[in-house]
PDB file of C-alpha atoms in Angstrom:
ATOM      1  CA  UNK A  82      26.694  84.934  57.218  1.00  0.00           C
ATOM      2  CA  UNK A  83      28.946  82.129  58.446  1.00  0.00           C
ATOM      3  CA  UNK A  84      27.744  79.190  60.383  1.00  0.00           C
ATOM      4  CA  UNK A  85      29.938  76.969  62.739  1.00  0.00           C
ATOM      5  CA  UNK A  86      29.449  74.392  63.975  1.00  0.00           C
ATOM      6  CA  UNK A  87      31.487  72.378  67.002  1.00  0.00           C
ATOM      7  CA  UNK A  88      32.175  68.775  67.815  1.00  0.00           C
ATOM      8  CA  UNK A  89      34.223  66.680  69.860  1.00  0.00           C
ATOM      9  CA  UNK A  90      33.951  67.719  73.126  1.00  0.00           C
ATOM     10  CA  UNK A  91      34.332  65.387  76.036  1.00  0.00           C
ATOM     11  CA  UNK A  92      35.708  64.345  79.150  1.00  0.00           C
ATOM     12  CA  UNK A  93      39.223  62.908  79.708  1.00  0.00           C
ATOM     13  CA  UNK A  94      42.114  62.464  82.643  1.00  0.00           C
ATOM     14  CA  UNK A  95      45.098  64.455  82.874  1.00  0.00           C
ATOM     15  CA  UNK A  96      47.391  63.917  79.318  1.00  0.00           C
ATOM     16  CA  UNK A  97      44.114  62.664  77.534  1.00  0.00           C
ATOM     17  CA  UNK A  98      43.890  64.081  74.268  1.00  0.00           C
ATOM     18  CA  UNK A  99      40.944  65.558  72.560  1.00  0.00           C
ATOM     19  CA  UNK A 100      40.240  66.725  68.672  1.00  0.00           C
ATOM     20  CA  UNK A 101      37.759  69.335  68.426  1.00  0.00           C
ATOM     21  CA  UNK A 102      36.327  69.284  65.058  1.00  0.00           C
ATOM     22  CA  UNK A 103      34.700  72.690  63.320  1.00  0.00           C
ATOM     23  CA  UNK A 104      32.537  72.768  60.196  1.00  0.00           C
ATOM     24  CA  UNK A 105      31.524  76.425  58.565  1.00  0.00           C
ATOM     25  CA  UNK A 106      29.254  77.116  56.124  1.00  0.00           C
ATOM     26  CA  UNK A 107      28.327  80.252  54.588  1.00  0.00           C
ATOM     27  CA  UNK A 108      31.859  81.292  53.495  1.00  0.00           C
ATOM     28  CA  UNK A 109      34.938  79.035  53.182  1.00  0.00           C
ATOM     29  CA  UNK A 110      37.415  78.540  55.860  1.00  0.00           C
ATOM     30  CA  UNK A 111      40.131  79.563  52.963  1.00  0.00           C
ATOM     31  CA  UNK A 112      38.908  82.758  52.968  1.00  0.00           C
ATOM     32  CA  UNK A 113      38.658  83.477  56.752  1.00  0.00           C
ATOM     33  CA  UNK A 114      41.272  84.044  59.549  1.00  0.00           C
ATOM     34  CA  UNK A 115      39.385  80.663  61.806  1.00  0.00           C
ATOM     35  CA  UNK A 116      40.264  80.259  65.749  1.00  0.00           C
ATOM     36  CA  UNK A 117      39.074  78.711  68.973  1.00  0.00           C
ATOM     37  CA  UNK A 118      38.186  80.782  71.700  1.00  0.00           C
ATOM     38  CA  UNK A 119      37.899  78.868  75.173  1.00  0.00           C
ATOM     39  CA  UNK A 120      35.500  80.011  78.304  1.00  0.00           C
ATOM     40  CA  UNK A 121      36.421  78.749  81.350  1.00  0.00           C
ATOM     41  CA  UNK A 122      34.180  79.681  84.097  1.00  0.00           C
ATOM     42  CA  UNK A 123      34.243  82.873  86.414  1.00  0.00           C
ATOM     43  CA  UNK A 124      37.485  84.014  83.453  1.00  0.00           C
ATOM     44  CA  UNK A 125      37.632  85.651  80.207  1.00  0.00           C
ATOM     45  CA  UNK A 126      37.324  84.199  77.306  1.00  0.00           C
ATOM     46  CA  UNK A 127      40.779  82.999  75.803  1.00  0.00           C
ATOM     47  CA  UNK A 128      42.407  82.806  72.111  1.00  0.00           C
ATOM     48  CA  UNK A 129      44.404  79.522  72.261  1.00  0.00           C
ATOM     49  CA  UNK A 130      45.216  78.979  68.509  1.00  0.00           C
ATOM     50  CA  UNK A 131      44.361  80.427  65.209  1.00  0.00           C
ATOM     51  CA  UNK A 132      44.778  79.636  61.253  1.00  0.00           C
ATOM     52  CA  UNK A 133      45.328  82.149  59.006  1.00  0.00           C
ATOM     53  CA  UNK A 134      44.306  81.945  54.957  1.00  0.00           C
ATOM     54  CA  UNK A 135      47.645  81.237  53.939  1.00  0.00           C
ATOM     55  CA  UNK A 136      47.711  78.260  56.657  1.00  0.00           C
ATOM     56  CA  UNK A 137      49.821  80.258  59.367  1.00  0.00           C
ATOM     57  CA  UNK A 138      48.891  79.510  63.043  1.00  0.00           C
ATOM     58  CA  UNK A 139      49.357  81.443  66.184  1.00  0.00           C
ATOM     59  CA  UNK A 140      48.919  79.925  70.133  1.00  0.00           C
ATOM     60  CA  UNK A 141      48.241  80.807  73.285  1.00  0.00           C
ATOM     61  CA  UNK A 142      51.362  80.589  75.284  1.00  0.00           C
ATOM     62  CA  UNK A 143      49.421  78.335  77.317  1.00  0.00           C
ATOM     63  CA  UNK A 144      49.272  75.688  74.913  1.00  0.00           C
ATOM     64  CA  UNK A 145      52.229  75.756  72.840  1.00  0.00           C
ATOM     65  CA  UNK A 146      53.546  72.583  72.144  1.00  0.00           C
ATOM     66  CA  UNK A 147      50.508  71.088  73.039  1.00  0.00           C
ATOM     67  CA  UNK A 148      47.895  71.960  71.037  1.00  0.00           C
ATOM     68  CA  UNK A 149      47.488  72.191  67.036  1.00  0.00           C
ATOM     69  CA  UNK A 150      45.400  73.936  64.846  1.00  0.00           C
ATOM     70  CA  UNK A 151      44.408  72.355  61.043  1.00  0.00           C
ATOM     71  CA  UNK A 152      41.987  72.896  58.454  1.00  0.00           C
ATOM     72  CA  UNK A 153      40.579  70.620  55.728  1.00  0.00           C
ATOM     73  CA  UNK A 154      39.251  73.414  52.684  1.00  0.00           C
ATOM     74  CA  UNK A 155      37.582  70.422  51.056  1.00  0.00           C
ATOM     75  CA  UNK A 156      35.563  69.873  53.806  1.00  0.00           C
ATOM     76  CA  UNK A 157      35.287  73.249  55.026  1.00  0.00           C
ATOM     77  CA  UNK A 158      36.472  71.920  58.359  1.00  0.00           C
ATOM     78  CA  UNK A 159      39.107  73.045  61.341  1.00  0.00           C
ATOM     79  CA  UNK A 160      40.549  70.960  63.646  1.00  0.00           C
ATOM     80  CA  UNK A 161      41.965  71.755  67.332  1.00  0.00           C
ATOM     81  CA  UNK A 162      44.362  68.696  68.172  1.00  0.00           C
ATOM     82  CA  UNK A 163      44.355  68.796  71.953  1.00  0.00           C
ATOM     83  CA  UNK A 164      47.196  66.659  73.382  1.00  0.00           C
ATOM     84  CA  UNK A 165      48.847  66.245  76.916  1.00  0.00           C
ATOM     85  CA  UNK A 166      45.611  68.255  78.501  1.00  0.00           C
ATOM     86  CA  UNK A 167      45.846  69.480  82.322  1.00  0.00           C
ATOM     87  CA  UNK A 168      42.651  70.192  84.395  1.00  0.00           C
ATOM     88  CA  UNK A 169      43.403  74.070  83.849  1.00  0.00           C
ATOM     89  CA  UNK A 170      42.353  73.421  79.784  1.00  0.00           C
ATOM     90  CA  UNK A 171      38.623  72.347  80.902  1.00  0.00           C
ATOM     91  CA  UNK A 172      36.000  74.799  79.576  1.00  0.00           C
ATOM     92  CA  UNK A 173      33.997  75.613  76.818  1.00  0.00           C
ATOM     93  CA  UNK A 174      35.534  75.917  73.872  1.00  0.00           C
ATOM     94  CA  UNK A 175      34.371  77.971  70.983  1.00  0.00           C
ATOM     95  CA  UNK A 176      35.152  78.050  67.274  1.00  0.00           C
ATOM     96  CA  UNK A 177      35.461  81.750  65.814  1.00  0.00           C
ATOM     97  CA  UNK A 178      36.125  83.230  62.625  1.00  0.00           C
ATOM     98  CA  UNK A 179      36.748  86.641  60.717  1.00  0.00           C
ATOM     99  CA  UNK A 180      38.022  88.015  57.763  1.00  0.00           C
ATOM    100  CA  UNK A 181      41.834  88.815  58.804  1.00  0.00           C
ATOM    101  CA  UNK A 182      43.582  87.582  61.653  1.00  0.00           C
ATOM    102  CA  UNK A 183      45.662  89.298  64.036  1.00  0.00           C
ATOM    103  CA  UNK A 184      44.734  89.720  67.276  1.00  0.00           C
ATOM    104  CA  UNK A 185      42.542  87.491  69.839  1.00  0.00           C
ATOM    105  CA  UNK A 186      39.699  89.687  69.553  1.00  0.00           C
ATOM    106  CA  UNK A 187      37.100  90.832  67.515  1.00  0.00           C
ATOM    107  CA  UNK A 188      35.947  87.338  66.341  1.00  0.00           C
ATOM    108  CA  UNK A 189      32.635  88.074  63.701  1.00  0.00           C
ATOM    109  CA  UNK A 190      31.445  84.545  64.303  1.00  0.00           C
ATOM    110  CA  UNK A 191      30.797  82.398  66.364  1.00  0.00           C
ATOM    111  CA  UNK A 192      30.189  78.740  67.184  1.00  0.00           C
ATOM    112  CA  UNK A 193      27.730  77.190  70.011  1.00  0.00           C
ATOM    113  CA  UNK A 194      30.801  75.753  71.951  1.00  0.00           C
ATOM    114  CA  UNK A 195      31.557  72.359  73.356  1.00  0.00           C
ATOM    115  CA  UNK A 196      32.552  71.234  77.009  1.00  0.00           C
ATOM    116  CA  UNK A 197      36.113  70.179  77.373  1.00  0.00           C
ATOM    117  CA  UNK A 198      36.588  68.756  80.617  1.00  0.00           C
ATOM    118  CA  UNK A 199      39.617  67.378  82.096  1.00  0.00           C
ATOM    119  CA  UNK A 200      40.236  65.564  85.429  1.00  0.00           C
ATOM    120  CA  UNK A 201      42.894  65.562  87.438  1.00  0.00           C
TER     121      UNK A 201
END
């Protein structure tokens, strides 16, 4: 069973930047395809960026160029750099992992989330 963990959530203005920090436990993030999923309200949920084993990372087309996604295997840790943020990025964002990346789905774990919010 792997347990994650969210932090850095927050409020900013319009091209604010946030870093969204994830720890797991249970398994290590080497091991596991890790992403964050983001919920913004009355939409589905959204893939915006994921890490592979080998340290290969995929994006949203929504956030390309903008966002980047890093991981610490020391400290069992993943990172979501959030730069240049528009009102349209506020939601709750979720950190997800399972075995083998490649697609936006079928996440095996999941975090609690943490509120992004972004004002214009």
């Amino acid at each position: 069973q792997v347990h994650l963990v969210e932090s850095g959530g927050g409020s900013v203005q319009t091209g604010g930047s946030l870093r969204l920090a994830c720890a797991a436990s249970g398994d290590s993030v080497s091991n596991l395809c890790m992403g964050w999923v983001r919920q913004v309200p009355g939409q589905e949920r959204e893939g915006v960026a994921a890490i592979d084993r080998d340290g290969n990372t995929a994006f949203a087309d929504s956030v390309k160029g903008r966002f980047t996604i890093s991981k610490d295997n020391a400290k069992n840790t993943v990172y979501l750099q959030m730069n240049t943020l528009k009102p349209e990025d506020t939601g709750v964002y979720y950190c997800a992992a399972k075995p083998v990346c490649g697609t936006w789905a079928n996440w095996n774990y999941w975090g609690q989330g943490t509120q992004v919010t972004v004002s214009s």
